């Protein structure tokens, strides 16, 4: 006879196996529309199962919007898109209360929800709108709710924001404030396709129709998977490795020469949370029920590149956040 613990372990193994199989299906469906971009797709799926949001950065035409739309189809989530422009107002995002006549002839305030009331929100070119409108997303991203006229409205779960921005055109843009950047678990850079990938894109888009993307997952299943993610154990030495990496990005009190010379502000505690949660999902996607230091290293740049602010000396020396993070990691032992 199996003990209760053994039965529980077997049930958990079945959940992990089912999660891994489902995510393989999701990747397969996304690959029908997206050529290559394996690391970006993995980062998006990790963010989705972590219950966090993701920022995509890339030049026009590399498939950022297509990736979001395809993901919405594959996971069968309600999808909305907001094209951020300089004249966009907060009410255009979260909604507003308007005066209407009730059935008995009285005037009442009726809330008209905005496009933020969805499951998967594409905030397209988020840095093209004013800080006032950008800040309208803060409460929704952190608390999964919006407040209009002293009344709080809860958002449906799962709620997942995927924002995009173009790194080339800086004219007419408003850099995202650090508080909002910190709400994104990852900042993923979408690279330009290579030679073979570009050939495949041209074949698909100019010679034949793109296959239809099937629904292979739904919102309820995603919420169940997020619970499994939280159950993945984390060894003390792995957590300590995460703490050392995050502290090494701070220039005050942690005796790191690189940080002292080049970093103005280091990562917030959310950076450590992003590494641990992301590491748990990555382990599950690779069929493991434990987080390794390799998982942490693989997610170091996406999780911290937007949380580390460089100083003027770094800019003058041509240093980037990514190369500094790589150099910092090389000086810290994972054991």
Coordinates of N, CA, C and O in Angstrom, one line a residue, residues 124-261:
X124 N 1.1 48.1 -26.7 CA 1.9 48.3 -27.9 C 2.6 49.7 -27.8 O 1.9 50.7 -27.7
X125 N 3.9 49.7 -28.0 CA 4.7 50.9 -27.9 C 4.4 51.7 -26.7 O 4.1 52.9 -26.8
X126 N 4.5 51.1 -25.5 CA 4.1 51.7 -24.3 C 4.9 53.0 -24.0 O 4.4 53.8 -23.3
X127 N 6.1 53.1 -24.5 CA 6.9 54.3 -24.2 C 6.5 55.5 -25.1 O 7.2 56.6 -25.0
X128 N 5.4 55.4 -25.9 CA 5.0 56.5 -26.7 C 3.9 57.4 -26.0 O 3.4 58.3 -26.6
X129 N 3.5 57.0 -24.8 CA 2.5 57.7 -24.2 C 3.0 58.5 -22.9 O 4.2 58.2 -22.5
X130 N 2.3 59.4 -22.4 CA 2.8 60.2 -21.3 C 2.9 59.4 -20.0 O 2.2 58.4 -19.8
X131 N 3.8 59.9 -19.1 CA 3.9 59.2 -17.8 C 2.6 59.0 -17.0 O 2.3 58.1 -16.3
X132 N 1.7 60.0 -17.2 CA 0.4 60.0 -16.5 C -0.4 58.7 -17.0 O -1.0 58.0 -16.2
X133 N -0.4 58.5 -18.3 CA -1.1 57.3 -18.8 C -0.4 56.0 -18.5 O -1.0 55.0 -18.2
X134 N 1.0 56.1 -18.5 CA 1.7 54.9 -18.2 C 1.4 54.4 -16.8 O 1.3 53.3 -16.5
X135 N 1.3 55.4 -15.9 CA 1.1 55.1 -14.5 C -0.3 54.5 -14.2 O -0.5 53.9 -13.2
X136 N -1.2 54.6 -15.2 CA -2.6 54.0 -15.0 C -2.5 52.5 -15.0 O -3.4 51.8 -14.5
X137 N -1.3 52.0 -15.5 CA -1.1 50.5 -15.5 C -0.6 50.0 -14.2 O -0.7 48.8 -14.0
X138 N 0.0 50.9 -13.4 CA 0.7 50.4 -12.2 C -0.1 49.6 -11.3 O 0.2 48.5 -10.9
X139 N -1.3 50.1 -10.9 CA -2.2 49.4 -10.0 C -2.6 48.1 -10.5 O -2.7 47.1 -9.9
X140 N -3.0 48.1 -11.8 CA -3.5 46.9 -12.5 C -2.4 45.8 -12.5 O -2.7 44.6 -12.2
X141 N -1.2 46.2 -12.8 CA -0.1 45.2 -12.9 C 0.3 44.6 -11.6 O 0.7 43.5 -11.5
X142 N 0.3 45.4 -10.5 CA 0.7 45.0 -9.2 C -0.4 44.4 -8.4 O -0.3 43.3 -7.8
X143 N -1.6 45.0 -8.4 CA -2.7 44.6 -7.5 C -3.8 43.8 -8.3 O -4.8 43.4 -7.6
X144 N -3.7 43.8 -9.6 CA -4.8 43.1 -10.4 C -6.2 43.8 -10.2 O -7.2 43.1 -10.1
X145 N -6.1 45.1 -10.1 CA -7.4 45.9 -9.9 C -7.1 47.3 -10.4 O -6.0 47.7 -10.6
X146 N -8.2 48.0 -10.6 CA -8.2 49.4 -11.0 C -9.2 50.2 -10.1 O -10.2 49.7 -9.7
X147 N -8.8 51.4 -9.8 CA -9.7 52.3 -9.0 C -10.1 53.5 -9.8 O -9.3 54.2 -10.3
X148 N -11.4 53.6 -9.9 CA -12.0 54.8 -10.7 C -13.1 55.4 -9.8 O -14.0 54.7 -9.3
X149 N -12.9 56.7 -9.5 CA -13.9 57.4 -8.7 C -14.1 56.8 -7.3 O -15.2 56.6 -6.8
X150 N -13.0 56.4 -6.6 CA -13.0 55.8 -5.3 C -13.7 54.4 -5.2 O -14.0 53.9 -4.2
X151 N -13.9 53.8 -6.4 CA -14.5 52.5 -6.5 C -13.4 51.6 -7.1 O -12.9 51.9 -8.1
X152 N -13.2 50.5 -6.4 CA -12.2 49.5 -6.9 C -12.9 48.4 -7.7 O -13.9 47.8 -7.3
X153 N -12.3 48.1 -8.9 CA -12.8 47.1 -9.8 C -11.7 46.0 -10.0 O -10.6 46.3 -10.4
X154 N -12.1 44.8 -9.7 CA -11.1 43.7 -9.8 C -11.0 43.2 -11.2 O -12.0 43.2 -12.0
X155 N -9.8 42.9 -11.6 CA -9.6 42.3 -13.0 C -9.7 40.8 -12.9 O -9.5 40.1 -11.9
X156 N -10.1 40.2 -14.0 CA -10.2 38.7 -14.1 C -8.8 38.1 -14.1 O -7.9 38.7 -14.7
X157 N -8.7 37.0 -13.5 CA -7.5 36.2 -13.6 C -7.6 35.1 -14.6 O -8.7 34.5 -14.8
X158 N -6.5 34.7 -15.3 CA -5.2 35.4 -15.2 C -5.2 36.7 -15.9 O -5.9 36.9 -16.9
X159 N -4.4 37.6 -15.4 CA -4.2 38.9 -16.0 C -2.7 39.1 -16.3 O -1.8 39.0 -15.5
X160 N -2.4 39.3 -17.6 CA -1.0 39.2 -18.1 C -0.8 40.4 -19.1 O -1.5 40.5 -20.1
X161 N 0.2 41.2 -18.8 CA 0.5 42.4 -19.6 C 1.8 42.1 -20.4 O 2.8 41.7 -19.8
X162 N 1.7 42.2 -21.7 CA 2.9 42.2 -22.5 C 3.1 43.5 -23.2 O 2.2 43.9 -24.0
X163 N 4.1 44.2 -22.9 CA 4.3 45.6 -23.4 C 5.5 45.5 -24.4 O 6.4 44.7 -24.3
X164 N 5.4 46.4 -25.5 CA 6.5 46.4 -26.4 C 7.0 47.8 -26.5 O 6.3 48.8 -26.2
X165 N 8.3 47.9 -26.9 CA 8.8 49.2 -27.2 C 9.9 49.1 -28.2 O 10.6 48.1 -28.4
X166 N 10.1 50.2 -29.0 CA 11.1 50.2 -30.1 C 12.3 50.9 -29.6 O 12.2 52.1 -29.2
X167 N 13.5 50.3 -29.6 CA 14.7 50.9 -29.0 C 15.4 52.0 -29.9 O 16.3 52.7 -29.5
X168 N 14.9 52.1 -31.2 CA 15.5 53.0 -32.1 C 15.0 54.4 -32.1 O 15.8 55.3 -32.1
X169 N 13.7 54.5 -32.2 CA 13.1 55.9 -32.3 C 12.9 56.4 -30.9 O 11.9 56.1 -30.3
X170 N 13.7 57.4 -30.5 CA 13.6 58.0 -29.2 C 12.8 59.3 -29.2 O 12.3 59.7 -28.2
X171 N 12.6 59.9 -30.4 CA 11.9 61.1 -30.5 C 10.4 60.9 -30.3 O 9.8 60.0 -30.9
X172 N 9.8 61.7 -29.4 CA 8.4 61.5 -29.1 C 8.1 60.4 -28.1 O 7.0 60.0 -28.0
X173 N 9.1 59.9 -27.4 CA 8.9 58.8 -26.5 C 9.1 59.3 -25.0 O 9.7 60.3 -24.8
X174 N 8.6 58.6 -24.1 CA 8.7 58.9 -22.7 C 9.2 57.7 -22.0 O 8.5 56.6 -21.9
X175 N 10.5 57.7 -21.5 CA 11.1 56.5 -20.9 C 10.2 56.0 -19.7 O 9.7 56.8 -19.0
X176 N 10.1 54.7 -19.6 CA 9.3 54.2 -18.5 C 10.0 54.5 -17.2 O 11.2 54.3 -17.0
X177 N 9.2 54.9 -16.2 CA 9.8 55.2 -14.9 C 10.3 53.9 -14.2 O 9.7 52.8 -14.5
X178 N 11.2 54.0 -13.3 CA 11.8 52.8 -12.7 C 10.7 51.9 -12.0 O 10.8 50.7 -12.0
X179 N 9.8 52.6 -11.4 CA 8.7 51.9 -10.6 C 7.9 51.0 -11.6 O 7.5 49.9 -11.2
X180 N 7.7 51.5 -12.8 CA 6.9 50.7 -13.7 C 7.8 49.6 -14.3 O 7.3 48.4 -14.5
X181 N 9.0 49.9 -14.7 CA 9.9 48.8 -15.2 C 10.0 47.7 -14.2 O 10.1 46.5 -14.6
X182 N 10.0 48.0 -12.9 CA 10.2 47.0 -11.9 C 9.0 46.0 -11.8 O 9.1 44.9 -11.3
X183 N 7.9 46.4 -12.4 CA 6.7 45.5 -12.4 C 6.8 44.4 -13.5 O 6.0 43.5 -13.4
X184 N 7.7 44.6 -14.4 CA 7.9 43.5 -15.4 C 8.9 42.5 -14.9 O 10.1 42.9 -14.5
X185 N 8.6 41.3 -14.9 CA 9.5 40.2 -14.5 C 10.7 40.1 -15.4 O 11.8 40.0 -14.9
X186 N 10.5 40.3 -16.7 CA 11.6 40.2 -17.6 C 11.5 41.4 -18.6 O 10.5 41.8 -19.0
X187 N 12.7 41.8 -19.1 CA 12.8 42.6 -20.3 C 13.5 41.8 -21.3 O 14.7 41.4 -21.2
X188 N 12.8 41.4 -22.3 CA 13.3 40.5 -23.4 C 13.6 41.2 -24.6 O 12.8 42.0 -25.1
X189 N 14.8 41.0 -25.1 CA 15.2 41.7 -26.4 C 14.9 40.7 -27.5 O 15.4 39.6 -27.6
X190 N 14.1 41.2 -28.5 CA 13.7 40.4 -29.6 C 14.7 40.7 -30.8 O 14.7 41.8 -31.3
X191 N 15.6 39.7 -31.1 CA 16.7 40.0 -32.1 C 16.1 39.9 -33.5 O 15.1 39.4 -33.8
X192 N 16.9 40.6 -34.4 CA 16.6 40.5 -35.8 C 16.8 39.1 -36.3 O 17.8 38.4 -35.9
X193 N 16.0 38.5 -37.2 CA 16.2 37.1 -37.6 C 17.5 36.9 -38.4 O 17.9 37.8 -39.1
X194 N 18.0 35.7 -38.3 CA 19.2 35.4 -39.0 C 18.8 35.0 -40.5 O 17.7 35.1 -40.9
X195 N 19.8 34.6 -41.2 CA 19.7 34.4 -42.7 C 18.6 33.3 -42.9 O 17.7 33.5 -43.7
X196 N 18.8 32.1 -42.3 CA 17.9 31.0 -42.5 C 16.5 31.4 -42.0 O 15.5 31.0 -42.6
X197 N 16.4 32.0 -40.8 CA 15.1 32.4 -40.3 C 14.4 33.4 -41.2 O 13.1 33.3 -41.4
X198 N 15.1 34.3 -41.8 CA 14.5 35.3 -42.7 C 14.0 34.6 -44.0 O 12.9 34.9 -44.5
X199 N 14.7 33.6 -44.5 CA 14.2 32.8 -45.6 C 12.9 32.1 -45.3 O 12.0 32.2 -46.1
X200 N 12.8 31.6 -44.1 CA 11.6 30.9 -43.6 C 10.5 31.8 -43.5 O 9.3 31.5 -43.9
X201 N 10.7 33.0 -43.0 CA 9.7 34.0 -42.8 C 9.1 34.4 -44.2 O 7.9 34.5 -44.4
X202 N 10.0 34.6 -45.1 CA 9.6 35.0 -46.5 C 8.8 33.9 -47.1 O 7.8 34.1 -47.8
X203 N 9.2 32.6 -47.0 CA 8.5 31.5 -47.5 C 7.1 31.5 -47.0 O 6.1 31.2 -47.7
X204 N 7.0 31.6 -45.7 CA 5.7 31.5 -45.0 C 4.7 32.7 -45.4 O 3.5 32.5 -45.6
X205 N 5.3 33.9 -45.5 CA 4.4 35.1 -45.6 C 4.2 35.5 -47.1 O 3.3 36.3 -47.4
X206 N 5.0 34.9 -48.0 CA 4.8 35.3 -49.4 C 4.4 34.2 -50.3 O 4.1 34.4 -51.5
X207 N 4.5 32.9 -49.8 CA 4.3 31.8 -50.7 C 3.2 30.9 -50.2 O 2.5 30.2 -51.0
X208 N 2.9 30.9 -48.9 CA 1.9 30.0 -48.4 C 1.2 30.6 -47.2 O 1.8 31.5 -46.6
X209 N 0.0 30.1 -46.9 CA -0.7 30.6 -45.8 C -0.1 30.1 -44.5 O 0.4 28.9 -44.4
X210 N -0.2 30.8 -43.4 CA 0.2 30.4 -42.1 C -0.8 29.4 -41.5 O -2.0 29.7 -41.5
X211 N -0.4 28.3 -41.0 CA -1.4 27.3 -40.4 C -2.1 28.0 -39.2 O -1.6 28.9 -38.5
X212 N -3.4 27.5 -39.0 CA -4.2 28.1 -37.9 C -3.7 27.6 -36.6 O -3.3 26.4 -36.4
X213 N -3.6 28.5 -35.6 CA -3.1 28.2 -34.3 C -4.3 27.6 -33.4 O -5.3 28.2 -33.3
X214 N -4.1 26.5 -32.8 CA -5.1 25.8 -32.0 C -5.1 26.3 -30.6 O -4.0 26.7 -30.1
X215 N -6.2 26.2 -29.9 CA -6.3 26.4 -28.5 C -5.8 25.1 -27.8 O -6.4 24.1 -28.0
X216 N -4.8 25.2 -27.0 CA -4.3 24.0 -26.3 C -4.3 24.2 -24.7 O -3.9 23.3 -24.0
X217 N -4.6 25.4 -24.3 CA -4.6 25.7 -22.9 C -5.7 26.7 -22.6 O -6.1 27.5 -23.5
X218 N -6.1 26.8 -21.3 CA -7.1 27.8 -21.0 C -6.7 28.5 -19.7 O -5.7 28.1 -19.0
X219 N -7.5 29.5 -19.3 CA -7.1 30.3 -18.1 C -7.1 29.5 -16.8 O -6.2 29.7 -16.0
X220 N -8.1 28.6 -16.7 CA -8.1 27.8 -15.4 C -6.9 26.9 -15.3 O -6.3 26.7 -14.2
X221 N -6.5 26.3 -16.4 CA -5.3 25.5 -16.4 C -4.0 26.3 -16.1 O -3.1 25.8 -15.4
X222 N -3.9 27.5 -16.6 CA -2.8 28.4 -16.3 C -2.7 28.7 -14.8 O -1.6 28.6 -14.2
X223 N -3.9 29.0 -14.2 CA -3.9 29.2 -12.7 C -3.5 28.0 -11.9 O -2.8 28.1 -10.9
X224 N -3.9 26.8 -12.4 CA -3.4 25.6 -11.7 C -1.9 25.4 -11.8 O -1.3 25.0 -10.9
X225 N -1.4 25.7 -13.0 CA 0.0 25.5 -13.2 C 0.8 26.5 -12.4 O 1.9 26.2 -11.9
X226 N 0.3 27.7 -12.1 CA 1.0 28.6 -11.3 C 1.1 28.1 -9.8 O 2.1 28.4 -9.1
X227 N 0.1 27.4 -9.4 CA 0.2 26.8 -8.1 C 1.3 25.7 -8.0 O 2.0 25.6 -7.0
X228 N 1.4 24.9 -9.1 CA 2.4 23.9 -9.1 C 3.8 24.6 -9.1 O 4.7 24.1 -8.4
X229 N 4.0 25.7 -9.8 CA 5.2 26.4 -9.8 C 5.7 26.8 -8.4 O 6.9 26.7 -8.0
X230 N 4.7 27.3 -7.6 CA 5.1 27.7 -6.2 C 5.5 26.5 -5.3 O 6.2 26.8 -4.3
X231 N 5.2 25.3 -5.7 CA 5.6 24.2 -4.9 C 7.0 23.6 -5.2 O 7.5 22.8 -4.5
X232 N 7.6 24.1 -6.3 CA 9.0 23.7 -6.6 C 10.0 24.1 -5.5 O 10.0 25.3 -5.2
X233 N 10.7 23.1 -5.0 CA 11.6 23.5 -3.9 C 12.8 24.3 -4.3 O 13.2 24.1 -5.5
X234 N 13.4 25.0 -3.5 CA 14.6 25.8 -3.8 C 15.7 25.5 -2.7 O 15.5 25.8 -1.5
X235 N 16.8 25.0 -3.2 CA 17.9 24.7 -2.2 C 18.4 26.0 -1.6 O 18.5 27.0 -2.3
X236 N 18.8 25.9 -0.3 CA 19.4 27.1 0.3 C 20.5 27.8 -0.4 O 20.7 29.0 -0.5
X237 N 21.4 26.9 -1.0 CA 22.6 27.5 -1.7 C 22.2 28.2 -3.0 O 22.8 29.2 -3.4
X238 N 21.1 27.8 -3.6 CA 20.6 28.5 -4.8 C 20.0 29.8 -4.4 O 20.3 30.8 -5.1
X239 N 19.2 29.8 -3.4 CA 18.7 31.1 -2.9 C 19.8 32.1 -2.5 O 19.7 33.3 -2.8
X240 N 20.8 31.6 -1.8 CA 21.9 32.4 -1.4 C 22.6 33.0 -2.6 O 23.1 34.1 -2.6
X241 N 22.7 32.2 -3.7 CA 23.3 32.6 -4.9 C 22.6 33.8 -5.6 O 23.1 34.8 -6.0
X242 N 21.2 33.7 -5.5 CA 20.4 34.8 -6.0 C 20.6 36.0 -5.2 O 20.8 37.1 -5.8
X243 N 20.7 35.9 -3.9 CA 20.9 37.0 -3.0 C 22.2 37.7 -3.3 O 22.3 38.9 -3.4
X244 N 23.3 36.9 -3.5 CA 24.6 37.5 -3.8 C 24.6 38.2 -5.1 O 25.3 39.2 -5.2
X245 N 23.9 37.6 -6.1 CA 23.9 38.3 -7.4 C 23.2 39.6 -7.3 O 23.7 40.6 -7.9
X246 N 22.1 39.7 -6.6 CA 21.3 40.9 -6.5 C 22.1 42.0 -5.7 O 22.2 43.2 -6.1
X247 N 22.7 41.6 -4.6 CA 23.4 42.5 -3.8 C 24.7 43.0 -4.5 O 25.1 44.2 -4.3
X248 N 25.2 42.2 -5.4 CA 26.4 42.6 -6.2 C 26.1 43.7 -7.2 O 27.1 44.3 -7.7
X249 N 24.8 44.0 -7.4 CA 24.5 45.1 -8.3 C 24.4 46.4 -7.6 O 24.1 47.5 -8.3
X250 N 24.6 46.4 -6.3 CA 24.5 47.7 -5.5 C 25.9 48.2 -5.2 O 26.8 47.5 -4.9
X251 N 26.0 49.5 -5.4 CA 27.3 50.2 -5.2 C 27.6 50.6 -3.8 O 28.8 50.9 -3.5
X252 N 26.7 50.5 -2.9 CA 26.9 50.9 -1.5 C 26.9 49.7 -0.6 O 25.9 49.0 -0.5
X253 N 28.0 49.5 0.1 CA 28.0 48.6 1.2 C 28.2 47.1 0.9 O 28.2 46.3 1.7
X254 N 28.5 46.8 -0.4 CA 28.7 45.4 -0.8 C 30.0 45.1 -1.5 O 30.2 44.1 -2.0
X255 N 30.9 46.1 -1.4 CA 32.3 45.9 -1.8 C 32.5 45.3 -3.2 O 33.2 44.3 -3.4
X256 N 31.7 45.8 -4.2 CA 31.8 45.3 -5.5 C 32.4 46.4 -6.4 O 31.8 47.5 -6.6
X257 N 33.6 46.2 -6.9 CA 34.3 47.3 -7.7 C 33.5 47.7 -8.9 O 33.4 48.9 -9.2
X258 N 33.0 46.7 -9.6 CA 32.2 47.0 -10.8 C 31.0 47.9 -10.5 O 30.7 48.9 -11.2
X259 N 30.3 47.5 -9.5 CA 29.1 48.3 -9.1 C 29.5 49.7 -8.6 O 28.8 50.7 -9.0
X260 N 30.5 49.8 -7.9 CA 31.0 51.1 -7.4 C 31.3 52.0 -8.5 O 31.1 53.2 -8.4
X261 N 31.9 51.4 -9.6 CA 32.4 52.3 -10.7 C 31.3 52.6 -11.7 O 31.3 53.7 -12.2

